[in-house]
Coordinates of C-alpha atoms in Angstrom, one line a residue:
Chain K
M1 CA 0.0 0.0 0.0
S2 CA 2.2 2.8 -1.2
T3 CA 0.9 5.4 -3.5
S4 CA -1.9 6.1 -5.9
M5 CA 0.3 5.0 -8.8
T6 CA -0.2 1.3 -7.9
P7 CA -3.9 0.8 -7.6
R8 CA -3.6 -3.0 -8.0
S9 CA -1.8 -3.5 -4.7
S10 CA -4.5 -1.7 -2.8
V11 CA -7.7 -2.3 -4.6
P12 CA -10.2 -2.3 -1.7
R13 CA -9.0 1.0 -0.5
Q14 CA -9.1 2.9 -3.7
A15 CA -12.6 4.2 -3.8
G16 CA -12.5 7.0 -1.3
P17 CA -9.0 8.3 -2.0
D18 CA -9.6 8.7 -5.7
Q19 CA -12.6 10.9 -5.1
A20 CA -10.4 13.0 -2.9
V21 CA -7.8 13.3 -5.7
R22 CA -10.4 14.3 -8.2
G23 CA -11.7 16.9 -5.8
N24 CA -8.2 18.3 -6.1
G25 CA -8.8 19.0 -9.7
H26 CA -5.7 17.1 -10.8
G27 CA -6.7 13.6 -11.7
I28 CA -5.1 10.4 -10.6
L29 CA -1.7 10.9 -12.2
A30 CA -1.3 14.3 -10.6
A31 CA -1.2 12.9 -7.1
P32 CA 2.4 13.2 -6.0
P33 CA 3.6 9.7 -5.0
G34 CA 5.0 9.2 -1.6
M35 CA 3.9 12.5 -0.2
P36 CA 2.3 11.9 3.2
Q37 CA 0.3 15.1 3.0
S38 CA -1.7 14.1 0.0
P39 CA -5.4 13.7 0.7
L40 CA -5.2 10.2 -0.7
E41 CA -2.6 9.0 1.8
E42 CA -4.3 10.6 4.7
S43 CA -7.7 9.2 3.9
S44 CA -6.5 5.7 3.3
R45 CA -4.4 5.8 6.5
R46 CA -7.4 6.9 8.5
S47 CA -9.5 4.1 7.1
R48 CA -6.7 1.7 7.9
W49 CA -6.7 2.8 11.5
V50 CA -10.5 2.5 11.7
V51 CA -10.3 -1.1 10.4
G52 CA -7.5 -1.9 12.7
I53 CA -9.3 -0.6 15.8
L54 CA -12.6 -2.3 14.9
L55 CA -10.8 -5.6 14.4
A56 CA -9.0 -5.2 17.6
V57 CA -12.3 -4.7 19.4
A58 CA -13.7 -7.8 17.7
L59 CA -10.7 -9.9 18.7
L60 CA -11.0 -8.8 22.3
W61 CA -14.7 -9.5 22.4
T62 CA -14.1 -12.9 20.8
L63 CA -11.0 -14.1 22.7
V64 CA -11.3 -12.6 26.2
P65 CA -14.0 -15.2 27.4
L66 CA -12.0 -18.1 26.0
L67 CA -8.7 -16.9 27.4
W68 CA -10.4 -16.2 30.7
M69 CA -11.8 -19.8 30.8
L70 CA -8.4 -21.2 30.0
L71 CA -6.7 -19.0 32.7
S72 CA -9.3 -19.8 35.3
S73 CA -9.0 -23.5 34.8
F74 CA -5.5 -23.2 36.3
K75 CA -6.5 -21.1 39.3
N76 CA -7.0 -22.4 42.8
R77 CA -10.2 -22.1 44.7
T78 CA -9.7 -18.6 46.0
D79 CA -8.3 -17.1 42.8
V80 CA -11.1 -18.4 40.7
T81 CA -13.8 -16.6 42.7
S82 CA -11.8 -13.6 43.7
A83 CA -13.8 -10.4 43.6
T84 CA -11.1 -8.6 41.6
P85 CA -9.9 -10.5 38.5
Q86 CA -6.6 -12.2 39.0
V87 CA -4.4 -12.2 36.0
L88 CA -1.1 -13.1 37.8
F89 CA -1.5 -16.1 40.0
A90 CA 0.3 -19.3 40.9
P91 CA -1.0 -21.8 38.3
T92 CA -2.2 -25.2 39.5
L93 CA -3.4 -28.3 37.8
D94 CA -5.7 -29.2 40.8
N95 CA -8.8 -28.6 38.8
Y96 CA -7.9 -31.0 36.1
R97 CA -6.6 -33.5 38.7
N98 CA -9.9 -33.3 40.6
L99 CA -11.8 -34.0 37.5
F100 CA -10.1 -37.3 36.9
T101 CA -10.0 -38.5 40.5
G102 CA -12.6 -39.1 43.1
S103 CA -16.2 -40.2 42.7
N104 CA -17.1 -38.1 39.8
N105 CA -14.3 -39.3 37.4
L106 CA -14.6 -37.6 34.0
G107 CA -13.0 -40.5 32.2
P108 CA -16.2 -42.4 31.3
Y109 CA -18.0 -39.2 30.2
I110 CA -15.2 -38.5 27.8
W111 CA -15.4 -42.0 26.5
H112 CA -19.2 -41.7 26.1
S113 CA -18.8 -38.4 24.2
V114 CA -16.2 -39.9 21.9
L115 CA -18.3 -43.0 21.2
A116 CA -21.6 -41.2 20.6
A117 CA -20.2 -38.4 18.6
G118 CA -17.6 -40.5 16.7
I119 CA -19.9 -43.3 15.7
S120 CA -22.8 -41.0 14.7
A121 CA -20.4 -38.9 12.6
L122 CA -18.8 -42.0 11.0
L123 CA -22.2 -43.5 10.2
A124 CA -23.5 -40.2 8.9
V125 CA -20.5 -39.8 6.6
C126 CA -20.7 -43.4 5.2
L127 CA -24.4 -43.4 4.6
G128 CA -24.2 -39.7 3.6
A129 CA -21.5 -40.3 0.9
L130 CA -23.6 -43.1 -0.7
A131 CA -26.9 -41.3 -0.6
G132 CA -25.3 -37.9 -1.4
Y133 CA -23.7 -39.5 -4.5
G134 CA -27.1 -41.0 -5.6
L135 CA -28.8 -37.7 -5.0
A136 CA -26.2 -35.7 -7.0
R137 CA -26.4 -38.0 -10.0
T138 CA -30.0 -39.2 -10.0
Q139 CA -32.4 -37.8 -12.6
M140 CA -35.5 -39.3 -11.1
R141 CA -38.7 -37.4 -10.9
G142 CA -39.5 -35.8 -7.6
K143 CA -35.8 -35.2 -6.9
K144 CA -36.6 -31.7 -5.7
H145 CA -39.1 -33.0 -3.2
L146 CA -36.6 -35.6 -2.0
A147 CA -33.9 -33.0 -1.5
F148 CA -36.4 -30.7 0.3
W149 CA -37.4 -33.5 2.6
I150 CA -33.8 -34.2 3.5
I151 CA -32.9 -30.6 4.3
S152 CA -36.1 -30.1 6.3
T153 CA -35.2 -33.0 8.6
R154 CA -31.9 -31.3 9.3
M155 CA -33.6 -28.0 10.1
A156 CA -36.4 -29.4 12.3
P157 CA -36.2 -27.9 15.8
I158 CA -34.5 -30.2 18.3
A159 CA -37.3 -29.7 20.7
A160 CA -39.8 -31.0 18.2
V161 CA -37.7 -34.1 17.5
V162 CA -36.9 -34.9 21.1
V163 CA -40.5 -35.3 22.3
P164 CA -41.5 -38.1 19.9
L165 CA -38.1 -39.7 20.0
F166 CA -38.3 -39.8 23.8
L167 CA -41.5 -41.8 23.6
I168 CA -40.1 -44.1 20.9
F169 CA -36.8 -44.7 22.7
R170 CA -38.7 -45.4 25.9
G171 CA -40.7 -48.0 24.1
L172 CA -37.6 -49.6 22.6
G173 CA -35.4 -49.3 25.7
L174 CA -32.9 -47.0 24.1
I175 CA -33.0 -44.4 26.8
D176 CA -29.6 -44.1 28.6
S177 CA -27.6 -46.1 26.0
I178 CA -24.9 -45.1 23.5
P179 CA -26.9 -46.5 20.5
G180 CA -29.8 -44.3 21.5
L181 CA -27.6 -41.3 21.5
V182 CA -26.0 -42.3 18.2
L183 CA -29.5 -42.6 16.7
A184 CA -30.6 -39.3 18.2
Y185 CA -27.5 -37.6 16.7
L186 CA -28.1 -39.2 13.3
T187 CA -31.5 -37.3 13.2
F188 CA -29.5 -34.1 12.4
N189 CA -26.1 -35.5 11.2
L190 CA -27.5 -37.9 8.5
P191 CA -29.5 -35.3 6.5
F192 CA -26.7 -32.9 6.9
A193 CA -24.1 -35.4 5.6
I194 CA -26.4 -36.5 2.7
W195 CA -27.0 -32.9 1.6
L196 CA -23.4 -31.7 2.0
M197 CA -21.8 -34.7 0.3
S198 CA -24.2 -34.3 -2.6
A199 CA -23.0 -30.7 -3.0
F200 CA -19.4 -32.0 -3.0
F201 CA -20.2 -34.7 -5.5
A202 CA -22.0 -32.3 -7.8
E203 CA -18.7 -30.4 -8.1
V204 CA -17.1 -33.5 -9.6
P205 CA -17.7 -33.5 -13.4
A206 CA -19.8 -36.5 -14.5
S207 CA -17.4 -37.0 -17.5
L208 CA -14.9 -38.5 -15.1
E209 CA -17.2 -41.4 -14.3
E210 CA -18.0 -41.7 -18.0
S211 CA -14.4 -42.2 -18.8
A212 CA -14.1 -44.8 -16.0
L213 CA -17.1 -46.6 -17.4
V214 CA -15.7 -46.6 -20.9
A215 CA -12.5 -48.0 -19.4
G216 CA -14.5 -50.9 -18.1
C217 CA -15.3 -50.0 -14.5
T218 CA -18.7 -50.8 -13.0
R219 CA -20.6 -47.9 -11.6
W220 CA -19.5 -48.9 -8.1
Q221 CA -15.9 -49.2 -9.1
A222 CA -16.1 -45.8 -10.8
F223 CA -17.5 -44.3 -7.6
R224 CA -15.1 -46.1 -5.3
T225 CA -11.8 -45.6 -7.2
V226 CA -12.4 -42.4 -9.2
I227 CA -15.0 -40.2 -7.5
L228 CA -14.6 -40.9 -3.8
P229 CA -10.8 -40.1 -3.8
L230 CA -11.6 -36.7 -5.4
T231 CA -14.0 -35.8 -2.6
K232 CA -11.6 -36.6 0.2
S233 CA -11.7 -33.1 1.5
G234 CA -15.5 -33.2 1.4
L235 CA -15.6 -36.4 3.4
V236 CA -13.2 -35.0 6.0
T237 CA -15.2 -31.8 6.3
T238 CA -18.5 -33.6 6.6
F239 CA -17.0 -35.9 9.3
V240 CA -15.6 -33.0 11.3
L241 CA -18.7 -30.9 11.2
C242 CA -20.9 -33.9 12.2
L243 CA -18.5 -34.7 15.0
V244 CA -18.7 -31.1 16.2
F245 CA -22.5 -31.0 16.1
A246 CA -22.8 -34.3 18.0
W247 CA -20.0 -33.6 20.5
N248 CA -21.5 -30.2 21.4
D249 CA -25.0 -31.5 21.7
Y250 CA -26.8 -30.8 25.0
A251 CA -30.5 -30.8 24.1
F252 CA -30.7 -34.5 23.2
A253 CA -28.3 -35.8 25.8
V254 CA -30.0 -34.0 28.6
V255 CA -33.1 -36.1 27.8
F256 CA -31.7 -39.4 26.5
S257 CA -28.5 -39.9 28.5
G258 CA -28.2 -41.4 32.0
P259 CA -25.5 -42.8 34.2
N260 CA -24.4 -45.2 31.5
S261 CA -24.2 -42.8 28.6
Q262 CA -23.7 -39.3 30.1
T263 CA -21.7 -37.1 27.8
L264 CA -19.3 -34.3 28.6
P265 CA -21.7 -31.3 28.2
I266 CA -24.1 -33.0 30.6
A267 CA -21.2 -33.6 33.0
A268 CA -20.3 -29.9 32.8
S269 CA -23.9 -28.8 33.4
Q270 CA -24.1 -31.1 36.4
L271 CA -21.3 -29.3 38.2
V272 CA -24.0 -26.6 38.7
T273 CA -25.6 -27.7 41.9
Q274 CA -27.8 -26.3 44.6
T275 CA -24.9 -25.9 47.0
G276 CA -22.8 -23.9 44.6
I277 CA -20.6 -24.3 41.6
D278 CA -16.9 -25.3 41.5
W279 CA -15.9 -22.8 38.9
G280 CA -12.3 -24.1 38.7
Q281 CA -13.5 -27.5 37.7
L282 CA -16.1 -26.1 35.4
T283 CA -13.7 -24.0 33.5
A284 CA -11.4 -27.0 33.3
I285 CA -14.3 -29.1 31.8
G286 CA -15.1 -26.3 29.5
T287 CA -11.6 -26.2 28.2
I288 CA -11.6 -30.0 27.7
V289 CA -14.9 -29.8 25.8
V290 CA -14.1 -26.8 23.6
V291 CA -10.4 -27.1 22.6
P292 CA -10.6 -30.4 20.6
M293 CA -13.5 -29.1 18.5
M294 CA -11.8 -25.8 17.8
L295 CA -8.7 -27.7 16.6
A296 CA -10.8 -30.0 14.5
G297 CA -12.8 -27.1 13.1
L298 CA -9.8 -25.1 12.2
A299 CA -8.2 -28.1 10.5
V300 CA -11.0 -28.0 7.8
R301 CA -11.2 -24.2 7.7
R302 CA -10.8 -24.1 3.9
W303 CA -14.1 -26.0 3.4
L304 CA -16.0 -24.5 6.4
V305 CA -18.0 -22.1 4.3
T306 CA -19.1 -24.8 1.9
G307 CA -19.9 -27.1 4.9
L308 CA -21.7 -24.7 7.1
T309 CA -23.8 -23.3 4.2
L310 CA -24.7 -26.8 3.2
G311 CA -22.9 -26.3 -0.1
A312 CA -24.8 -23.1 -1.0
V313 CA -21.7 -20.9 -0.9
T314 CA -18.2 -22.0 -1.8
G315 CA -15.2 -20.3 -0.2
E316 CA -11.7 -19.3 -1.3
Chain B
M1 CA -36.6 -35.9 -17.6
A2 CA -34.1 -33.2 -18.7
H3 CA -36.3 -30.6 -17.1
A4 CA -35.3 -31.8 -13.7
A5 CA -31.7 -30.8 -14.2
D6 CA -31.9 -27.2 -13.3
S7 CA -30.1 -25.1 -10.8
S8 CA -30.7 -26.6 -7.4
P9 CA -27.3 -27.4 -5.8
V10 CA -27.9 -31.1 -6.0
L11 CA -29.1 -30.9 -9.6
R12 CA -26.4 -28.8 -11.0
Q13 CA -24.1 -31.3 -12.6
A14 CA -24.0 -31.6 -16.4
A15 CA -26.7 -33.9 -17.7
R16 CA -25.2 -37.3 -18.3
P17 CA -25.7 -38.5 -21.9
Q18 CA -28.3 -41.2 -22.0
S19 CA -26.1 -43.5 -24.1
S20 CA -23.5 -44.0 -21.4
A21 CA -26.0 -45.2 -18.8
P22 CA -25.8 -49.0 -18.7
K23 CA -29.1 -50.9 -18.8
E24 CA -30.3 -51.1 -15.2
P25 CA -33.4 -52.0 -13.2
R26 CA -36.0 -49.3 -12.4
V27 CA -34.4 -48.1 -9.2
G28 CA -31.0 -47.7 -10.8
F29 CA -27.5 -47.4 -9.4
E30 CA -28.3 -44.0 -7.8
G31 CA -31.4 -45.4 -6.2
R32 CA -29.5 -48.3 -4.7
M33 CA -26.8 -45.9 -3.4
M34 CA -29.5 -43.8 -1.7
T35 CA -31.5 -46.6 -0.2
P36 CA -29.7 -47.3 3.1
G37 CA -29.3 -43.7 4.1
L38 CA -32.9 -42.8 3.1
I39 CA -34.4 -45.7 4.9
L40 CA -32.6 -44.8 8.1
L41 CA -33.5 -41.1 7.6
A42 CA -37.2 -42.1 7.1
A43 CA -37.1 -44.2 10.2
L44 CA -35.6 -41.2 12.1
S45 CA -37.9 -38.5 10.7
I46 CA -41.2 -39.8 9.4
V47 CA -41.9 -42.1 12.3
P48 CA -41.2 -39.4 14.9
F49 CA -43.2 -37.0 12.9
L50 CA -46.3 -39.3 12.8
A51 CA -45.8 -40.0 16.5
L52 CA -45.7 -36.2 17.1
I53 CA -49.0 -35.7 15.3
A54 CA -50.6 -38.6 17.2
M55 CA -49.2 -37.3 20.5
S56 CA -50.6 -33.9 20.0
F57 CA -54.1 -35.3 20.0
S58 CA -53.6 -37.5 23.0
R59 CA -52.7 -37.7 26.6
V60 CA -49.4 -39.5 26.9
L61 CA -49.2 -42.0 29.8
L62 CA -45.7 -43.1 30.7
L63 CA -46.1 -45.1 33.8
G64 CA -46.7 -48.8 33.3
G65 CA -45.6 -48.8 29.6
V66 CA -46.1 -46.0 27.1
R67 CA -49.7 -45.5 26.1
L68 CA -51.6 -42.8 24.2
E69 CA -55.1 -41.9 25.3
V70 CA -56.9 -40.0 22.5
I71 CA -58.4 -36.8 23.8
G72 CA -59.1 -35.0 20.6
I73 CA -58.1 -31.4 20.2
T74 CA -57.7 -30.5 23.8
N75 CA -54.0 -29.9 23.5
W76 CA -54.6 -27.6 20.6
V77 CA -57.3 -25.7 22.3
R78 CA -54.9 -25.2 25.1
F79 CA -52.2 -24.2 22.8
F80 CA -54.2 -21.4 21.2
T81 CA -55.7 -20.1 24.4
D82 CA -52.6 -20.3 26.6
A83 CA -51.7 -16.6 27.4
D84 CA -48.3 -17.6 28.7
M85 CA -47.7 -19.5 25.5
W86 CA -48.4 -16.4 23.4
M87 CA -46.0 -14.4 25.6
S88 CA -43.4 -17.1 24.9
W89 CA -43.9 -16.8 21.1
L90 CA -43.6 -13.0 21.4
R91 CA -40.4 -13.4 23.4
T92 CA -39.1 -15.9 20.9
I93 CA -39.6 -13.5 18.1
I94 CA -37.9 -10.7 19.9
Y95 CA -35.0 -13.0 20.8
F96 CA -34.9 -14.3 17.2
V97 CA -34.9 -10.8 15.7
L98 CA -32.3 -9.4 18.1
T99 CA -29.8 -12.3 17.9
V100 CA -30.0 -12.8 14.1
G101 CA -30.1 -9.1 13.5
L102 CA -27.1 -8.3 15.6
E103 CA -25.2 -11.3 14.2
M104 CA -25.9 -10.2 10.7
A105 CA -24.9 -6.6 11.3
L106 CA -21.8 -7.4 13.3
G107 CA -20.8 -10.3 11.1
V108 CA -21.0 -8.2 7.9
G109 CA -19.1 -5.5 9.6
I110 CA -16.3 -7.8 10.6
A111 CA -16.2 -9.4 7.2
L112 CA -15.8 -5.9 5.6
C113 CA -13.0 -5.1 7.9
L114 CA -11.3 -8.4 7.4
Y115 CA -11.6 -8.0 3.7
R116 CA -9.4 -4.9 3.9
V117 CA -6.7 -6.8 5.7
L118 CA -4.2 -8.1 3.2
R119 CA -1.6 -9.6 5.4
G120 CA -2.5 -12.0 8.2
R121 CA -6.1 -12.3 7.2
N122 CA -6.1 -16.0 7.6
I123 CA -4.8 -16.1 11.1
L124 CA -7.2 -13.3 12.1
L125 CA -10.2 -15.1 10.7
S126 CA -9.1 -18.3 12.4
L127 CA -9.0 -16.6 15.8
L128 CA -12.4 -14.9 15.2
L129 CA -14.0 -18.2 14.2
L130 CA -13.2 -19.9 17.5
P131 CA -16.4 -19.3 19.4
M132 CA -18.4 -21.1 16.7
F133 CA -16.9 -24.5 17.7
A134 CA -17.6 -24.1 21.4
A135 CA -20.5 -26.2 22.8
P136 CA -23.4 -23.8 23.5
V137 CA -23.8 -25.3 26.9
I138 CA -20.2 -24.3 27.8
V139 CA -20.8 -20.9 26.3
G140 CA -23.8 -20.5 28.7
L141 CA -21.9 -21.7 31.7
L142 CA -18.9 -19.5 30.8
G143 CA -21.3 -16.6 30.4
R144 CA -22.7 -17.3 33.8
Y145 CA -19.1 -17.3 35.2
L146 CA -18.3 -14.0 33.5
T147 CA -21.4 -12.2 34.6
D148 CA -21.5 -13.5 38.2
S149 CA -22.2 -10.4 40.4
T150 CA -19.4 -11.2 42.9
F151 CA -16.5 -12.6 40.9
G152 CA -17.5 -12.3 37.2
L153 CA -14.9 -10.6 34.9
Y154 CA -17.6 -8.7 32.9
A155 CA -19.6 -7.9 36.0
W156 CA -16.4 -6.4 37.4
V157 CA -15.9 -4.3 34.3
L158 CA -19.5 -3.1 34.4
R159 CA -19.1 -2.4 38.1
S160 CA -16.2 -0.1 37.4
L161 CA -18.3 1.6 34.8
G162 CA -21.0 2.2 37.4
Y163 CA -23.4 -0.7 36.8
T164 CA -23.9 -2.8 40.0
G165 CA -27.0 -4.9 39.2
D166 CA -27.1 -8.7 39.1
I167 CA -26.9 -9.2 35.3
L168 CA -28.7 -12.6 35.2
G169 CA -31.0 -11.6 38.0
S170 CA -33.1 -8.9 36.5
P171 CA -35.4 -9.5 33.4
V172 CA -34.0 -6.9 31.0
S173 CA -30.3 -7.5 31.6
A174 CA -30.7 -11.3 31.7
F175 CA -32.4 -11.1 28.3
A176 CA -29.7 -8.9 26.9
A177 CA -27.1 -11.3 28.4
V178 CA -28.4 -14.4 26.7
V179 CA -28.8 -12.5 23.4
L180 CA -25.2 -11.4 23.6
M181 CA -23.9 -14.9 24.4
D182 CA -25.6 -16.2 21.3
V183 CA -24.2 -13.2 19.3
W184 CA -20.8 -14.0 20.7
E185 CA -21.0 -17.6 19.5
W186 CA -22.6 -17.1 16.1
T187 CA -21.4 -13.8 14.7
P188 CA -18.3 -15.5 13.3
L189 CA -20.4 -17.7 11.2
I190 CA -22.0 -14.7 9.4
A191 CA -18.5 -13.1 9.1
L192 CA -17.1 -16.3 7.5
I193 CA -19.9 -16.6 5.0
T194 CA -19.9 -12.9 4.1
L195 CA -16.2 -12.9 3.6
A196 CA -16.5 -15.8 1.2
G197 CA -19.1 -13.7 -0.7
L198 CA -16.9 -10.6 -0.7
S199 CA -14.0 -12.6 -2.1
S200 CA -16.1 -13.7 -5.0
V201 CA -16.8 -10.1 -6.1
P202 CA -14.6 -9.7 -9.2
Q203 CA -11.7 -7.3 -8.5
S204 CA -12.3 -5.6 -11.9
V205 CA -15.7 -4.5 -10.7
R206 CA -14.3 -2.8 -7.7
E207 CA -11.5 -1.2 -9.7
A208 CA -13.9 0.2 -12.2
A209 CA -15.9 1.8 -9.4
A210 CA -12.7 3.2 -7.9
V211 CA -11.5 4.6 -11.2
D212 CA -14.9 6.2 -11.7
G213 CA -14.3 7.9 -8.4
A214 CA -17.2 6.4 -6.5
P215 CA -16.9 7.1 -2.7
A216 CA -16.4 4.1 -0.5
W217 CA -19.9 4.0 0.9
M218 CA -21.4 4.2 -2.6
T219 CA -19.2 1.3 -3.8
L220 CA -20.5 -0.6 -0.8
R221 CA -24.1 0.3 -1.4
Y222 CA -24.3 -0.1 -5.1
I223 CA -21.6 -2.5 -6.0
I224 CA -20.7 -4.7 -3.1
F225 CA -24.0 -5.4 -1.4
P226 CA -25.9 -6.2 -4.6
A227 CA -23.1 -8.6 -5.6
I228 CA -23.2 -10.5 -2.3
A229 CA -27.0 -10.2 -1.7
N230 CA -27.5 -13.9 -2.3
V231 CA -24.7 -14.9 0.0
L232 CA -26.1 -12.7 2.7
L233 CA -29.5 -14.3 2.2
V234 CA -28.0 -17.7 2.6
A235 CA -26.2 -16.6 5.8
L236 CA -29.4 -15.2 7.1
L237 CA -31.4 -18.3 6.5
I238 CA -28.7 -20.7 7.8
R239 CA -28.5 -18.6 11.0
S240 CA -32.3 -18.4 11.3
M241 CA -32.7 -22.1 11.2
D242 CA -30.2 -22.7 13.9
A243 CA -31.4 -19.8 16.0
I244 CA -34.6 -21.6 16.7
R245 CA -32.8 -25.0 17.1
Y246 CA -30.5 -24.1 19.9
F247 CA -31.6 -23.0 23.3
D248 CA -28.9 -24.6 25.4
I249 CA -27.4 -21.2 26.4
I250 CA -30.7 -20.1 28.0
W251 CA -31.3 -23.5 29.5
V252 CA -28.1 -23.4 31.5
T253 CA -27.9 -19.7 32.3
T254 CA -31.4 -18.5 33.3
N255 CA -33.5 -21.5 32.6
G256 CA -36.2 -19.2 31.3
G257 CA -36.1 -16.9 34.3
P258 CA -36.1 -14.4 35.9
A259 CA -39.8 -14.0 36.0
D260 CA -40.1 -15.9 32.6
A261 CA -38.1 -13.1 30.9
T262 CA -36.1 -15.5 28.8
K263 CA -38.6 -18.3 28.5
I264 CA -38.7 -18.8 24.7
V265 CA -40.8 -21.5 23.1
P266 CA -38.3 -24.3 23.1
I267 CA -37.6 -23.8 26.8
R268 CA -41.3 -23.9 27.5
L269 CA -41.6 -27.0 25.5
Y270 CA -38.8 -28.8 27.4
E271 CA -40.4 -27.7 30.7
T272 CA -43.8 -29.0 29.6
A273 CA -42.4 -32.3 28.3
F274 CA -39.7 -33.2 30.8
R275 CA -40.5 -31.4 34.0
F276 CA -44.3 -31.7 33.9
F277 CA -44.3 -34.7 31.6
D278 CA -47.2 -33.3 29.6
L279 CA -45.9 -34.8 26.4
G280 CA -49.2 -34.4 24.5
Y281 CA -49.2 -30.6 24.9
A282 CA -45.4 -30.5 24.2
A283 CA -46.1 -32.3 20.9
A284 CA -48.5 -29.6 19.9
I285 CA -45.9 -26.9 20.6
G286 CA -43.3 -29.0 18.8
L287 CA -45.5 -29.2 15.7
A288 CA -46.0 -25.5 15.6
M289 CA -42.2 -25.0 15.8
L290 CA -41.7 -27.5 13.1
A291 CA -44.1 -25.6 10.8
F292 CA -42.1 -22.4 11.3
S293 CA -38.8 -24.1 10.5
I294 CA -40.2 -25.8 7.4
F295 CA -41.2 -22.4 6.2
I296 CA -37.6 -21.2 6.5
A297 CA -36.3 -24.4 4.9
R298 CA -38.7 -23.9 2.0
T299 CA -37.4 -20.4 1.5
F300 CA -33.8 -21.6 1.6
V301 CA -34.4 -24.3 -1.1
R302 CA -36.4 -22.0 -3.3
L303 CA -33.6 -19.5 -3.1
L304 CA -31.0 -22.1 -4.2
D305 CA -33.3 -23.1 -7.0
T306 CA -34.1 -19.7 -8.5
R307 CA -30.7 -18.0 -8.2
G308 CA -27.3 -19.2 -9.2
L309 CA -25.5 -18.2 -6.0
T310 CA -21.8 -18.6 -6.1
R311 CA -21.3 -22.1 -7.4

């Protein structure tokens, strides 16, 4: 971002400054390059400052709660509930240690969360890849209605799904079991995976399969050896997003899980008791719940836009 | 059937020449691929949907085996005459408009700022996206910690600015707090989608505007916003659908209180179903919510169908 002579290097910032130059009565070329006093330089510098300040505020607003959670998880009992915020303190691992020892060991809950979220994400991706491919390539009548039905099951309010599922699961004895949770998570992960994978498959030109078919592959072989490897990033993105949705679930687990299937978010909410809250342990659980999903999410950042808009918008 | 291959996202591939399709049974390869997923999805959606309808016309007995006792439209009469219920809908709409509105405004603002950053944009974006991946229940609990009137960080900041009230203890500030927690978590999503839209605006268009001497706000109003209108609409719809799906934050912070100030419809439904075990009435509420979300889904799909969007 140097002078008005190089508009390409500073495209987004050009609009305002040029107006200023024109107001000068000289036109673009007349603006003396490198002169700090020129209206162009001044205006673009000001807008750069504004952008910088706004982004700094956004960063603070975004990160302070997360950093505070991380910090607090290393504080002892008095520091964590001190009336004046403690930034410098003697760090301790007690909160994490307490989570994994004693009667309320967190270990099983982590295992339940991993199982329920992992299995449901895996099933969703496998079935979603098959069905998504079919949906992307089929030319059947009523395809639109099919697609709409799939997306509307993804968008159904959790509260409206939980009530009948509760009744059905109670009849089938699926309350307080990992399979029950997996099925509950599939109600939103499966339609999501089908729709998203179909968007990824639609990006792959059909001519590729045709050449594979001409080369003597069966449809399945063409799918398995030609198409699927091309959508690897789609498969990974779908898996990660399904995992995040299921891992973060509270609304289903609070109804369906019990001692044998309690997940991490439930364990966290159960630290809130009538007698008070151990905020040290709670921030520690929070960190354990949040950090893995953040890492997983950022790992697929390139495809996040596609994933989270269900393929309606592509990024980068 | 060529007319089916129009612009919906799942339909947008080039039409495959008929000749290359091997002779296959009626269902076809695509059909067989879809079967397992769709059967499971049908079991997970149509069965509960029918159960929901049946429940809404019944009294649901849970003790001694699950039984439905048909009671006609009693639940629905109650639904339409329940004054508390109407208040909940009103609150839901206010909550919905505030959260989604703020998220759209702030998200677009952040995206516009980010778009001007040339160096380090990726790392900035990654940091700003973090809240999106946090479990809403943790966001709620963390919010509770930050706003605690004796040791909360934000309460302390507000105290030094002269505000001493209990944030989650009084109706207005509690409502504002749960709205802001949702805004904190989901603004990044809007920023992310908007930024993708901005990046797809051809540079030549902006340059042309710049050379013509258009002021920044005019470029924004007449060049940028029209170009990303579709993307913004997608962001709005995606966010709208999830805004009525999630209620975890309210559930663990105020649980609908104080004095029902944050009792939006899904909270009331949960209370009805799993605290009072009136599953029939809860089913009626659930169906009403479902109708609302199907309306949004319909709009979303129609939008994808009629406009090309970015792909």
